[in-house]
PDB file of C-alpha atoms and ligand atoms in Angstrom:
ATOM      1  CA  MET U  21       5.538  24.784 -15.620  1.00  0.00           C
ATOM      2  CA  GLN U  22       5.246  22.515 -18.655  1.00  0.00           C
ATOM      3  CA  PRO U  23       3.573  19.143 -18.162  1.00  0.00           C
ATOM      4  CA  VAL U  24       6.212  16.450 -17.846  1.00  0.00           C
ATOM      5  CA  SER U  25       6.209  13.003 -19.330  1.00  0.00           C
ATOM      6  CA  CYS U  26       8.364  10.056 -18.340  1.00  0.00           C
ATOM      7  CA  ARG U  27       8.935   6.500 -19.455  1.00  0.00           C
ATOM      8  CA  ALA U  28       6.277   5.146 -17.073  1.00  0.00           C
ATOM      9  CA  MET U  29       3.596   7.551 -18.306  1.00  0.00           C
ATOM     10  CA  PRO U  30       1.962   7.524 -21.744  1.00  0.00           C
ATOM     11  CA  GLU U  31       2.087  10.818 -23.674  1.00  0.00           C
ATOM     12  CA  SER U  32      -1.661  11.221 -23.239  1.00  0.00           C
ATOM     13  CA  HIS U  33      -1.213  11.297 -19.461  1.00  0.00           C
ATOM     14  CA  GLN U  34       1.400  13.993 -19.048  1.00  0.00           C
ATOM     15  CA  ILE U  35       1.034  15.783 -15.721  1.00  0.00           C
ATOM     16  CA  ASP U  36       2.337  18.965 -14.139  1.00  0.00           C
ATOM     17  CA  LEU U  37       5.261  17.448 -12.257  1.00  0.00           C
ATOM     18  CA  ARG U  38       5.804  20.349  -9.865  1.00  0.00           C
ATOM     19  CA  ALA U  39       2.139  20.357  -8.806  1.00  0.00           C
ATOM     20  CA  ALA U  40       2.163  16.554  -8.475  1.00  0.00           C
ATOM     21  CA  VAL U  41       5.298  16.461  -6.303  1.00  0.00           C
ATOM     22  CA  ASN U  42       3.916  19.227  -4.094  1.00  0.00           C
ATOM     23  CA  ALA U  43       0.647  17.318  -3.673  1.00  0.00           C
ATOM     24  CA  ILE U  44       2.512  14.123  -2.766  1.00  0.00           C
ATOM     25  CA  SER U  45       4.546  16.195  -0.296  1.00  0.00           C
ATOM     26  CA  ASP U  46       1.285  17.222   1.454  1.00  0.00           C
ATOM     27  CA  VAL U  47       0.347  13.555   1.760  1.00  0.00           C
ATOM     28  CA  ILE U  48       3.776  12.604   3.121  1.00  0.00           C
ATOM     29  CA  GLN U  49       3.509  15.309   5.805  1.00  0.00           C
ATOM     30  CA  ASN U  50       0.345  13.557   6.993  1.00  0.00           C
ATOM     31  CA  ARG U  51       1.787  10.029   7.236  1.00  0.00           C
ATOM     32  CA  PRO U  52       2.417   8.453  10.654  1.00  0.00           C
ATOM     33  CA  ARG U  53       5.995   7.363  11.254  1.00  0.00           C
ATOM     34  CA  PRO U  54       6.598   3.805  10.055  1.00  0.00           C
ATOM     35  CA  LEU U  55       6.881   0.860  12.448  1.00  0.00           C
ATOM     36  CA  ARG U  56       9.598  -1.379  11.017  1.00  0.00           C
ATOM     37  CA  LEU U  57       8.397  -4.126  13.376  1.00  0.00           C
ATOM     38  CA  PHE U  58       5.381  -4.582  11.095  1.00  0.00           C
ATOM     39  CA  ASP U  59       7.242  -4.059   7.832  1.00  0.00           C
ATOM     40  CA  GLN U  60       6.053  -0.486   7.435  1.00  0.00           C
ATOM     41  CA  ILE U  61       8.724   0.807   5.063  1.00  0.00           C
ATOM     42  CA  TYR U  62       7.664   3.806   3.033  1.00  0.00           C
ATOM     43  CA  MET U  63       8.052   4.304  -0.697  1.00  0.00           C
ATOM     44  CA  LYS U  64      10.145   7.255  -1.843  1.00  0.00           C
ATOM     45  CA  ALA U  65       8.394  10.412  -3.035  1.00  0.00           C
ATOM     46  CA  GLY U  66       9.273  10.364  -6.751  1.00  0.00           C
ATOM     47  CA  ASP U  67       8.135   6.775  -7.064  1.00  0.00           C
ATOM     48  CA  MET U  68       4.891   7.663  -5.269  1.00  0.00           C
ATOM     49  CA  VAL U  69       4.094  10.265  -7.930  1.00  0.00           C
ATOM     50  CA  LEU U  70       4.431   7.773 -10.773  1.00  0.00           C
ATOM     51  CA  GLN U  71       2.761   4.969  -8.825  1.00  0.00           C
ATOM     52  CA  SER U  72      -0.248   7.107  -7.916  1.00  0.00           C
ATOM     53  CA  GLU U  73      -0.739   8.271 -11.501  1.00  0.00           C
ATOM     54  CA  PHE U  74      -0.546   4.668 -12.684  1.00  0.00           C
ATOM     55  CA  VAL U  75      -3.002   3.405 -10.036  1.00  0.00           C
ATOM     56  CA  ALA U  76      -5.468   6.198 -10.894  1.00  0.00           C
ATOM     57  CA  ARG U  77      -5.321   5.213 -14.566  1.00  0.00           C
ATOM     58  CA  TRP U  78      -5.508   1.476 -13.859  1.00  0.00           C
ATOM     59  CA  ALA U  79      -8.512   1.779 -11.508  1.00  0.00           C
ATOM     60  CA  GLU U  80     -10.362   4.506 -13.452  1.00  0.00           C
ATOM     61  CA  GLY U  81     -14.086   4.458 -12.583  1.00  0.00           C
ATOM     62  CA  LYS U  82     -13.737   1.386 -10.338  1.00  0.00           C
ATOM     63  CA  GLN U  83     -14.236   0.602  -6.664  1.00  0.00           C
ATOM     64  CA  LEU U  84     -10.761   0.008  -5.288  1.00  0.00           C
ATOM     65  CA  ALA U  85      -9.795  -1.714  -2.009  1.00  0.00           C
ATOM     66  CA  PHE U  86      -6.341  -1.300  -0.475  1.00  0.00           C
ATOM     67  CA  ILE U  87      -5.226  -4.178   1.735  1.00  0.00           C
ATOM     68  CA  GLY U  88      -2.853  -2.171   3.931  1.00  0.00           C
ATOM     69  CA  ASP U  89      -1.484   1.184   2.762  1.00  0.00           C
ATOM     70  CA  GLY U  90       1.166   2.781   4.939  1.00  0.00           C
ATOM     71  CA  ASP U  91       2.619   4.403   1.832  1.00  0.00           C
ATOM     72  CA  ALA U  92      -0.633   6.376   1.395  1.00  0.00           C
ATOM     73  CA  ILE U  93      -0.886   5.720  -2.348  1.00  0.00           C
ATOM     74  CA  SER U  94      -4.665   5.672  -1.819  1.00  0.00           C
ATOM     75  CA  VAL U  95      -4.566   9.252  -0.536  1.00  0.00           C
ATOM     76  CA  CYS U  96      -2.267  10.397  -3.353  1.00  0.00           C
ATOM     77  CA  VAL U  97      -4.619   8.928  -5.977  1.00  0.00           C
ATOM     78  CA  ALA U  98      -7.625  10.772  -4.532  1.00  0.00           C
ATOM     79  CA  TYR U  99      -5.703  13.998  -3.852  1.00  0.00           C
ATOM     80  CA  LEU U 100      -4.075  14.274  -7.310  1.00  0.00           C
ATOM     81  CA  ARG U 101      -7.556  14.140  -8.784  1.00  0.00           C
ATOM     82  CA  ALA U 102      -9.095  16.552  -6.280  1.00  0.00           C
ATOM     83  CA  ARG U 103      -6.303  19.014  -7.059  1.00  0.00           C
ATOM     84  CA  GLY U 104      -7.021  18.744 -10.804  1.00  0.00           C
ATOM     85  CA  ILE U 105      -3.547  17.347 -11.509  1.00  0.00           C
ATOM     86  CA  ILE U 106      -5.168  14.306 -13.099  1.00  0.00           C
ATOM     87  CA  ASP U 107      -8.785  14.025 -14.244  1.00  0.00           C
ATOM     88  CA  TYR U 108      -9.236  10.278 -13.857  1.00  0.00           C
ATOM     89  CA  GLY U 109      -9.263   7.786 -10.998  1.00  0.00           C
ATOM     90  CA  PRO U 110     -11.330   5.241  -9.070  1.00  0.00           C
ATOM     91  CA  SER U 111     -14.929   6.017  -8.083  1.00  0.00           C
ATOM     92  CA  GLU U 112     -14.361   4.782  -4.513  1.00  0.00           C
ATOM     93  CA  ILE U 113     -11.312   3.884  -2.424  1.00  0.00           C
ATOM     94  CA  VAL U 114     -11.361   2.041   0.924  1.00  0.00           C
ATOM     95  CA  VAL U 115      -8.174   1.238   2.829  1.00  0.00           C
ATOM     96  CA  PHE U 116      -8.197  -1.768   5.174  1.00  0.00           C
ATOM     97  CA  ASP U 117      -5.285  -1.500   7.614  1.00  0.00           C
ATOM     98  CA  PHE U 118      -4.623  -2.773  11.147  1.00  0.00           C
ATOM     99  CA  ASP U 119      -2.873   0.468  12.165  1.00  0.00           C
ATOM    100  CA  GLU U 120      -5.338   2.954  13.605  1.00  0.00           C
ATOM    101  CA  ARG U 121      -2.823   5.782  13.113  1.00  0.00           C
ATOM    102  CA  ILE U 122      -2.855   5.099   9.378  1.00  0.00           C
ATOM    103  CA  CYS U 123      -6.652   4.789   9.173  1.00  0.00           C
ATOM    104  CA  ASN U 124      -7.180   7.976  11.176  1.00  0.00           C
ATOM    105  CA  ALA U 125      -4.575   9.910   9.190  1.00  0.00           C
ATOM    106  CA  ILE U 126      -6.379   8.937   5.960  1.00  0.00           C
ATOM    107  CA  GLU U 127      -9.806   9.877   7.341  1.00  0.00           C
ATOM    108  CA  ARG U 128      -8.544  13.222   8.685  1.00  0.00           C
ATOM    109  CA  PHE U 129      -6.811  14.114   5.415  1.00  0.00           C
ATOM    110  CA  ALA U 130      -9.890  13.112   3.388  1.00  0.00           C
ATOM    111  CA  ASP U 131     -12.056  15.227   5.671  1.00  0.00           C
ATOM    112  CA  ARG U 132      -9.765  18.268   5.560  1.00  0.00           C
ATOM    113  CA  GLU U 133      -9.291  18.178   1.798  1.00  0.00           C
ATOM    114  CA  ARG U 134     -12.883  17.068   1.092  1.00  0.00           C
ATOM    115  CA  LEU U 135     -11.771  13.968  -0.769  1.00  0.00           C
ATOM    116  CA  GLU U 136     -15.019  12.282  -1.564  1.00  0.00           C
ATOM    117  CA  GLY U 137     -14.979   8.529  -2.003  1.00  0.00           C
ATOM    118  CA  LEU U 138     -11.869   7.929   0.147  1.00  0.00           C
ATOM    119  CA  GLY U 139     -12.251   6.064   3.452  1.00  0.00           C
ATOM    120  CA  ALA U 140     -10.391   3.733   5.788  1.00  0.00           C
ATOM    121  CA  GLN U 141     -11.429   0.815   7.973  1.00  0.00           C
ATOM    122  CA  LEU U 142      -9.480  -0.742  10.829  1.00  0.00           C
ATOM    123  CA  TYR U 143      -8.941  -4.374   9.873  1.00  0.00           C
ATOM    124  CA  ASN U 144      -6.406  -7.119  10.545  1.00  0.00           C
ATOM    125  CA  CYS U 145      -5.992  -9.374   7.528  1.00  0.00           C
ATOM    126  CA  LEU U 146      -5.787 -12.437   9.773  1.00  0.00           C
ATOM    127  CA  ASP U 147      -9.482 -11.876  10.549  1.00  0.00           C
ATOM    128  CA  SER U 148     -12.266 -12.726   8.100  1.00  0.00           C
ATOM    129  CA  PHE U 149     -12.801  -9.996   5.506  1.00  0.00           C
ATOM    130  CA  PRO U 150     -15.713  -7.654   6.409  1.00  0.00           C
ATOM    131  CA  LYS U 151     -16.841  -6.626   2.885  1.00  0.00           C
ATOM    132  CA  PRO U 152     -16.528  -9.584   0.508  1.00  0.00           C
ATOM    133  CA  ALA U 153     -17.206  -8.959  -3.186  1.00  0.00           C
ATOM    134  CA  ALA U 154     -17.817  -5.223  -2.607  1.00  0.00           C
ATOM    135  CA  PHE U 155     -14.995  -4.000  -4.900  1.00  0.00           C
ATOM    136  CA  ASP U 156     -13.835  -4.230  -8.530  1.00  0.00           C
ATOM    137  CA  CYS U 157     -10.096  -4.269  -7.927  1.00  0.00           C
ATOM    138  CA  PHE U 158      -7.554  -4.324  -5.106  1.00  0.00           C
ATOM    139  CA  TYR U 159      -4.076  -2.976  -4.411  1.00  0.00           C
ATOM    140  CA  THR U 160      -1.640  -4.330  -1.882  1.00  0.00           C
ATOM    141  CA  ASN U 161       1.956  -3.608  -0.902  1.00  0.00           C
ATOM    142  CA  PRO U 162       2.149  -6.329   1.771  1.00  0.00           C
ATOM    143  CA  PRO U 163       4.950  -7.661   4.000  1.00  0.00           C
ATOM    144  CA  TRP U 164       7.229  -9.041   1.295  1.00  0.00           C
ATOM    145  CA  GLY U 165       7.610 -12.534   2.719  1.00  0.00           C
ATOM    146  CA  ALA U 166      11.430 -12.753   2.721  1.00  0.00           C
ATOM    147  CA  SER U 167      11.379 -15.261   5.599  1.00  0.00           C
ATOM    148  CA  ASN U 168       8.242 -17.238   4.810  1.00  0.00           C
ATOM    149  CA  GLY U 169       8.547 -17.907   1.081  1.00  0.00           C
ATOM    150  CA  GLY U 170       5.981 -15.217   0.265  1.00  0.00           C
ATOM    151  CA  GLU U 171       3.181 -16.597   2.466  1.00  0.00           C
ATOM    152  CA  SER U 172       2.474 -13.159   3.975  1.00  0.00           C
ATOM    153  CA  VAL U 173       1.994 -11.805   0.432  1.00  0.00           C
ATOM    154  CA  CYS U 174      -0.464 -14.642  -0.251  1.00  0.00           C
ATOM    155  CA  VAL U 175      -2.433 -13.839   2.931  1.00  0.00           C
ATOM    156  CA  PHE U 176      -2.837 -10.180   1.894  1.00  0.00           C
ATOM    157  CA  MET U 177      -3.731 -11.271  -1.657  1.00  0.00           C
ATOM    158  CA  GLN U 178      -6.317 -13.720  -0.345  1.00  0.00           C
ATOM    159  CA  ARG U 179      -8.061 -10.855   1.452  1.00  0.00           C
ATOM    160  CA  GLY U 180      -7.893  -8.740  -1.685  1.00  0.00           C
ATOM    161  CA  MET U 181      -9.372 -11.554  -3.745  1.00  0.00           C
ATOM    162  CA  GLU U 182     -12.198 -11.845  -1.220  1.00  0.00           C
ATOM    163  CA  ALA U 183     -12.736  -8.080  -1.509  1.00  0.00           C
ATOM    164  CA  VAL U 184     -13.296  -8.459  -5.274  1.00  0.00           C
ATOM    165  CA  GLY U 185     -15.210 -11.771  -5.039  1.00  0.00           C
ATOM    166  CA  TYR U 186     -12.389 -13.560  -6.886  1.00  0.00           C
ATOM    167  CA  GLY U 187     -13.076 -11.467  -9.987  1.00  0.00           C
ATOM    168  CA  GLY U 188     -11.708  -8.150 -11.223  1.00  0.00           C
ATOM    169  CA  GLU U 189      -8.075  -7.103 -11.144  1.00  0.00           C
ATOM    170  CA  ALA U 190      -5.257  -6.804  -8.657  1.00  0.00           C
ATOM    171  CA  LEU U 191      -2.089  -4.781  -8.306  1.00  0.00           C
ATOM    172  CA  VAL U 192       0.467  -6.415  -6.024  1.00  0.00           C
ATOM    173  CA  VAL U 193       3.673  -4.588  -5.121  1.00  0.00           C
ATOM    174  CA  ILE U 194       6.504  -6.864  -4.000  1.00  0.00           C
ATOM    175  CA  ALA U 195      10.285  -7.110  -4.008  1.00  0.00           C
ATOM    176  CA  ASP U 196      12.064  -7.425  -7.342  1.00  0.00           C
ATOM    177  CA  ASP U 197      15.808  -7.944  -7.326  1.00  0.00           C
ATOM    178  CA  ASP U 198      18.222  -9.890  -9.539  1.00  0.00           C
ATOM    179  CA  GLU U 199      21.003 -10.274  -6.976  1.00  0.00           C
ATOM    180  CA  ARG U 200      19.010 -11.778  -4.102  1.00  0.00           C
ATOM    181  CA  LEU U 201      17.412 -15.217  -4.209  1.00  0.00           C
ATOM    182  CA  TRP U 202      14.355 -14.669  -1.974  1.00  0.00           C
ATOM    183  CA  PRO U 203      12.565 -12.045  -4.137  1.00  0.00           C
ATOM    184  CA  LYS U 204      12.678 -14.437  -7.104  1.00  0.00           C
ATOM    185  CA  GLN U 205      11.318 -17.278  -4.957  1.00  0.00           C
ATOM    186  CA  VAL U 206       8.536 -15.014  -3.678  1.00  0.00           C
ATOM    187  CA  LEU U 207       7.685 -13.788  -7.202  1.00  0.00           C
ATOM    188  CA  ALA U 208       7.348 -17.382  -8.365  1.00  0.00           C
ATOM    189  CA  ARG U 209       5.261 -18.412  -5.331  1.00  0.00           C
ATOM    190  CA  VAL U 210       2.929 -15.425  -5.638  1.00  0.00           C
ATOM    191  CA  GLN U 211       2.273 -16.035  -9.337  1.00  0.00           C
ATOM    192  CA  GLU U 212       1.581 -19.696  -8.615  1.00  0.00           C
ATOM    193  CA  PHE U 213      -0.834 -18.698  -5.828  1.00  0.00           C
ATOM    194  CA  ALA U 214      -2.608 -16.228  -8.122  1.00  0.00           C
ATOM    195  CA  ILE U 215      -2.999 -18.791 -10.915  1.00  0.00           C
ATOM    196  CA  ARG U 216      -4.380 -21.373  -8.460  1.00  0.00           C
ATOM    197  CA  SER U 217      -6.856 -18.725  -7.281  1.00  0.00           C
ATOM    198  CA  GLY U 218      -8.211 -18.048 -10.790  1.00  0.00           C
ATOM    199  CA  TYR U 219      -6.005 -15.139 -11.925  1.00  0.00           C
ATOM    200  CA  PHE U 220      -3.335 -14.658 -14.572  1.00  0.00           C
ATOM    201  CA  VAL U 221      -0.454 -12.188 -14.738  1.00  0.00           C
ATOM    202  CA  GLN U 222      -1.543  -9.420 -17.071  1.00  0.00           C
ATOM    203  CA  LYS U 223       1.486  -7.198 -16.662  1.00  0.00           C
ATOM    204  CA  MET U 224       4.795  -7.118 -14.796  1.00  0.00           C
ATOM    205  CA  MET U 225       6.429  -3.706 -14.330  1.00  0.00           C
ATOM    206  CA  PRO U 226       9.900  -4.552 -13.025  1.00  0.00           C
ATOM    207  CA  LYS U 227      11.977  -2.632 -10.455  1.00  0.00           C
ATOM    208  CA  MET U 228       9.671   0.360 -10.241  1.00  0.00           C
ATOM    209  CA  HIS U 229       9.954   1.621  -6.668  1.00  0.00           C
ATOM    210  CA  THR U 230      12.553   2.383  -4.006  1.00  0.00           C
ATOM    211  CA  TYR U 231      12.061   2.708  -0.245  1.00  0.00           C
ATOM    212  CA  HIS U 232      13.343   4.340   2.922  1.00  0.00           C
ATOM    213  CA  LEU U 233      15.053   1.083   3.882  1.00  0.00           C
ATOM    214  CA  ASP U 234      18.366   1.650   5.667  1.00  0.00           C
ATOM    215  CA  ASP U 235      19.717  -1.891   5.462  1.00  0.00           C
ATOM    216  CA  ALA U 236      18.810  -2.450   1.784  1.00  0.00           C
ATOM    217  CA  PRO U 237      18.450   0.945   0.073  1.00  0.00           C
ATOM    218  CA  ASP U 238      18.897  -0.631  -3.371  1.00  0.00           C
ATOM    219  CA  LEU U 239      16.027  -3.126  -2.947  1.00  0.00           C
ATOM    220  CA  ARG U 240      13.248  -2.318  -5.405  1.00  0.00           C
ATOM    221  CA  SER U 241       9.723  -3.509  -5.927  1.00  0.00           C
ATOM    222  CA  CYS U 242       7.686  -4.247  -9.022  1.00  0.00           C
ATOM    223  CA  ASN U 243       4.034  -3.915  -9.965  1.00  0.00           C
ATOM    224  CA  LEU U 244       2.423  -7.263 -10.654  1.00  0.00           C
ATOM    225  CA  VAL U 245      -0.969  -6.787 -12.296  1.00  0.00           C
ATOM    226  CA  PHE U 246      -3.346  -9.741 -12.136  1.00  0.00           C
ATOM    227  CA  LYS U 247      -6.684 -10.239 -13.856  1.00  0.00           C
ATOM    228  CA  ALA U 248      -9.335 -12.827 -13.057  1.00  0.00           C
ATOM    229  CA  VAL U 249      -9.666 -15.521 -15.730  1.00  0.00           C
ATOM    230  CA  GLY U 250     -13.473 -15.580 -15.366  1.00  0.00           C
ATOM    231  CA  GLU U 251     -16.044 -13.056 -14.192  1.00  0.00           C
ATOM    232  CA  THR U 252     -16.048 -14.140 -10.558  1.00  0.00           C
ATOM    233  CA  GLY U 253     -14.923 -17.285  -8.848  1.00  0.00           C
ATOM    234  CA  LEU U 254     -16.741 -19.420  -6.340  1.00  0.00           C
ATOM    235  CA  ARG U 255     -14.886 -19.544  -3.063  1.00  0.00           C
ATOM    236  CA  ASP U 256     -15.549 -20.531   0.556  1.00  0.00           C
ATOM    237  CA  LYS U 257     -16.699 -17.732   2.782  1.00  0.00           C
ATOM    238  CA  SER U 258     -14.013 -15.592   4.386  1.00  0.00           C
ATOM    239  CA  THR U 259     -12.665 -17.021   7.643  1.00  0.00           C
ATOM    240  CA  ALA U 260      -9.906 -16.085  10.087  1.00  0.00           C
ATOM    241  CA  ILE U 261      -6.420 -17.395   9.411  1.00  0.00           C
ATOM    242  CA  ALA U 262      -5.046 -19.379  12.340  1.00  0.00           C
ATOM    243  CA  ASP U 263      -2.847 -22.004  10.637  1.00  0.00           C
ATOM    244  CA  PRO U 264       0.548 -21.586  12.379  1.00  0.00           C
ATOM    245  CA  GLN U 265       2.340 -22.517   9.149  1.00  0.00           C
ATOM    246  CA  ARG U 266       0.808 -19.547   7.353  1.00  0.00           C
ATOM    247  CA  LEU U 267       1.702 -17.231  10.214  1.00  0.00           C
ATOM    248  CA  ALA U 268       5.315 -18.275  10.884  1.00  0.00           C
ATOM    249  CA  ASN U 269       7.875 -15.512  10.207  1.00  0.00           C
ATOM    250  CA  PHE U 270       5.095 -13.274   8.875  1.00  0.00           C
ATOM    251  CA  TYR U 271       6.987 -10.013   9.394  1.00  0.00           C
ATOM    252  CA  GLY U 272      10.467 -11.529   9.109  1.00  0.00           C
ATOM    253  CA  ARG U 273      12.422 -14.227  10.901  1.00  0.00           C
ATOM    254  CA  SER U 274      10.814 -15.087  14.288  1.00  0.00           C
ATOM    255  CA  ALA U 275       8.353 -12.232  13.867  1.00  0.00           C
ATOM    256  CA  ASN U 276       4.986 -13.982  14.013  1.00  0.00           C
ATOM    257  CA  PRO U 277       1.877 -11.801  14.212  1.00  0.00           C
ATOM    258  CA  HIS U 278       0.735 -11.301  17.802  1.00  0.00           C
ATOM    259  CA  VAL U 279      -0.985  -7.906  17.498  1.00  0.00           C
ATOM    260  CA  ARG U 280      -4.569  -7.359  16.350  1.00  0.00           C
ATOM    261  CA  TYR U 281      -4.400  -3.577  15.994  1.00  0.00           C
ATOM    262  CA  VAL U 282      -1.882  -0.779  16.365  1.00  0.00           C
ATOM    263  CA  ARG U 283      -3.827   1.839  18.327  1.00  0.00           C
ATOM    264  CA  GLU U 284      -3.372   5.598  18.166  1.00  0.00           C
ATOM    265  CA  LYS U 285      -2.462   7.154  21.526  1.00  0.00           C
ATOM    266  CA  LEU U 286      -2.171  10.797  20.562  1.00  0.00           C
ATOM    267  CA  ARG U 287      -3.641  12.738  17.674  1.00  0.00           C
ATOM    268  CA  LEU U 288      -0.342  13.943  16.286  1.00  0.00           C
ATOM    269  CA  GLU U 289       0.229  16.493  13.595  1.00  0.00           C
ATOM    270  CA  TYR U 290       2.759  14.356  11.799  1.00  0.00           C
ATOM    271  CA  GLY U 291       4.323  17.180   9.820  1.00  0.00           C
ATOM    272  CA  LYS U 292       5.247  19.095  12.988  1.00  0.00           C
ATOM    273  CA  ALA U 293       7.967  18.419  15.584  1.00  0.00           C
ATOM    274  CA  ARG U 294       6.755  17.146  18.975  1.00  0.00           C
ATOM    275  CA  GLU U 295       7.794  19.103  22.050  1.00  0.00           C
ATOM    276  CA  ASP U 296       9.617  16.084  23.495  1.00  0.00           C
ATOM    277  CA  GLU U 297      11.868  15.905  20.382  1.00  0.00           C
ATOM    278  CA  TYR U 298      13.855  19.057  21.160  1.00  0.00           C
ATOM    279  CA  TYR U 299      14.625  21.670  23.807  1.00  0.00           C
ATOM    280  CA  LEU U 300      15.495  25.345  23.491  1.00  0.00           C
ATOM    281  CA  GLU U 301      18.814  26.722  24.684  1.00  0.00           C
ATOM    282  CA  THR U 302      18.137  30.410  25.257  1.00  0.00           C
ATOM    283  CA  LEU U 303      20.344  33.423  24.492  1.00  0.00           C
ATOM    284  CA  GLU U 304      22.340  34.505  27.549  1.00  0.00           C
TER     285      GLU U 304
HETATM  286  C1  SAM V   9       3.307  -4.300   5.658  1.00  0.00           C
HETATM  287  S1  SAM V   9       3.479  -2.695   5.008  1.00  0.00           S
HETATM  288  C2  SAM V   9       4.478  -3.003   3.572  1.00  0.00           C
HETATM  289  C3  SAM V   9       5.356  -1.879   3.145  1.00  0.00           C
HETATM  290  C4  SAM V   9       4.654  -0.705   2.528  1.00  0.00           C
HETATM  291  N1  SAM V   9       5.582   0.024   1.720  1.00  0.00           N
HETATM  292  C5  SAM V   9       4.092   0.232   3.603  1.00  0.00           C
HETATM  293  O1  SAM V   9       4.862   0.647   4.479  1.00  0.00           O
HETATM  294  O2  SAM V   9       2.924   0.543   3.541  1.00  0.00           O
HETATM  295  C6  SAM V   9       1.879  -2.368   4.286  1.00  0.00           C
HETATM  296  C7  SAM V   9       0.763  -2.050   5.226  1.00  0.00           C
HETATM  297  O3  SAM V   9       0.247  -3.259   5.793  1.00  0.00           O
HETATM  298  C8  SAM V   9      -0.242  -2.945   7.070  1.00  0.00           C
HETATM  299  N2  SAM V   9      -0.340  -4.200   7.829  1.00  0.00           N
HETATM  300  C9  SAM V   9       0.660  -4.911   8.395  1.00  0.00           C
HETATM  301  N3  SAM V   9       0.165  -6.009   8.994  1.00  0.00           N
HETATM  302  C10 SAM V   9      -1.176  -5.995   8.806  1.00  0.00           C
HETATM  303  C11 SAM V   9      -2.227  -6.862   9.161  1.00  0.00           C
HETATM  304  N4  SAM V   9      -1.994  -7.979   9.869  1.00  0.00           N
HETATM  305  N5  SAM V   9      -3.487  -6.561   8.783  1.00  0.00           N
HETATM  306  C12 SAM V   9      -3.730  -5.427   8.053  1.00  0.00           C
HETATM  307  N6  SAM V   9      -2.771  -4.552   7.697  1.00  0.00           N
HETATM  308  C13 SAM V   9      -1.511  -4.841   8.061  1.00  0.00           C
HETATM  309  C14 SAM V   9       0.748  -1.951   7.630  1.00  0.00           C
HETATM  310  O4  SAM V   9       0.176  -1.182   8.679  1.00  0.00           O
HETATM  311  C15 SAM V   9       1.086  -1.141   6.398  1.00  0.00           C
HETATM  312  O5  SAM V   9       0.276  -0.007   6.310  1.00  0.00           O
END
């Protein structure tokens, strides 16, 4: 098949679309089912292809931290490269997520496919960050903050900024919609927060991604790319977040965080049906 280009991809980065979609399909088969309760709402497959190629290009040669990654963009980035579909990407990727199912699924996939430089660490972003200033850039697709004016986005960004020592670059994926008021309020709040933290908006890629979101299938998200104004910034050391105002309506109205970790009960093969999902009616 001919390499395919699209509006989001420069000519020089044409990829074999069939091979890329099939690789993303392998990653999707490995993803745990999303828990809506914690805003796990997965990106659609076509958008994952373009997003992963963009992230690989953006973070080329860098150490990249993901603050949460149910979508598994981290895995796609590493896998597209390992499969030879792209020949660029970050030198190291670590995913910090509070869902053990997600962390384990990443580790198992990385192990099976021998994806060097991809790892995951169980971490709740309300706790102090375990590896400050260990990365060059961070990616987050956080809870979008519809009911708290974007504060949950700011909490995830704060952890990302700690991961990069308030230097480097950031890619933040949040809602982008002209018809609804709250995404515009959140976009404004997040940019204000970033500027106060020593970053500027380097690029805004509007309405890039769609999601498996039953009650708002048309809601899209954008890529907001931030860059630190200086080399690194001086900040207080990372501490836990306990301020009730920052935690109110974190995952939506009246959904304050009360869980430290989502634990894995069974090692499921996510691409296969469980025996309790069906029964067999035999031939007479
Ligand atoms: C909140 S979801 C946002 C939607 C995104 N499309 C997804 O499903 O991945 C992003 C990730 O953040 C993780 N997450 C949610 N709350 C967290 C927390 N308190 N600490 C760390 N990760 C968290 C989820 O497990 C998920 O993987």
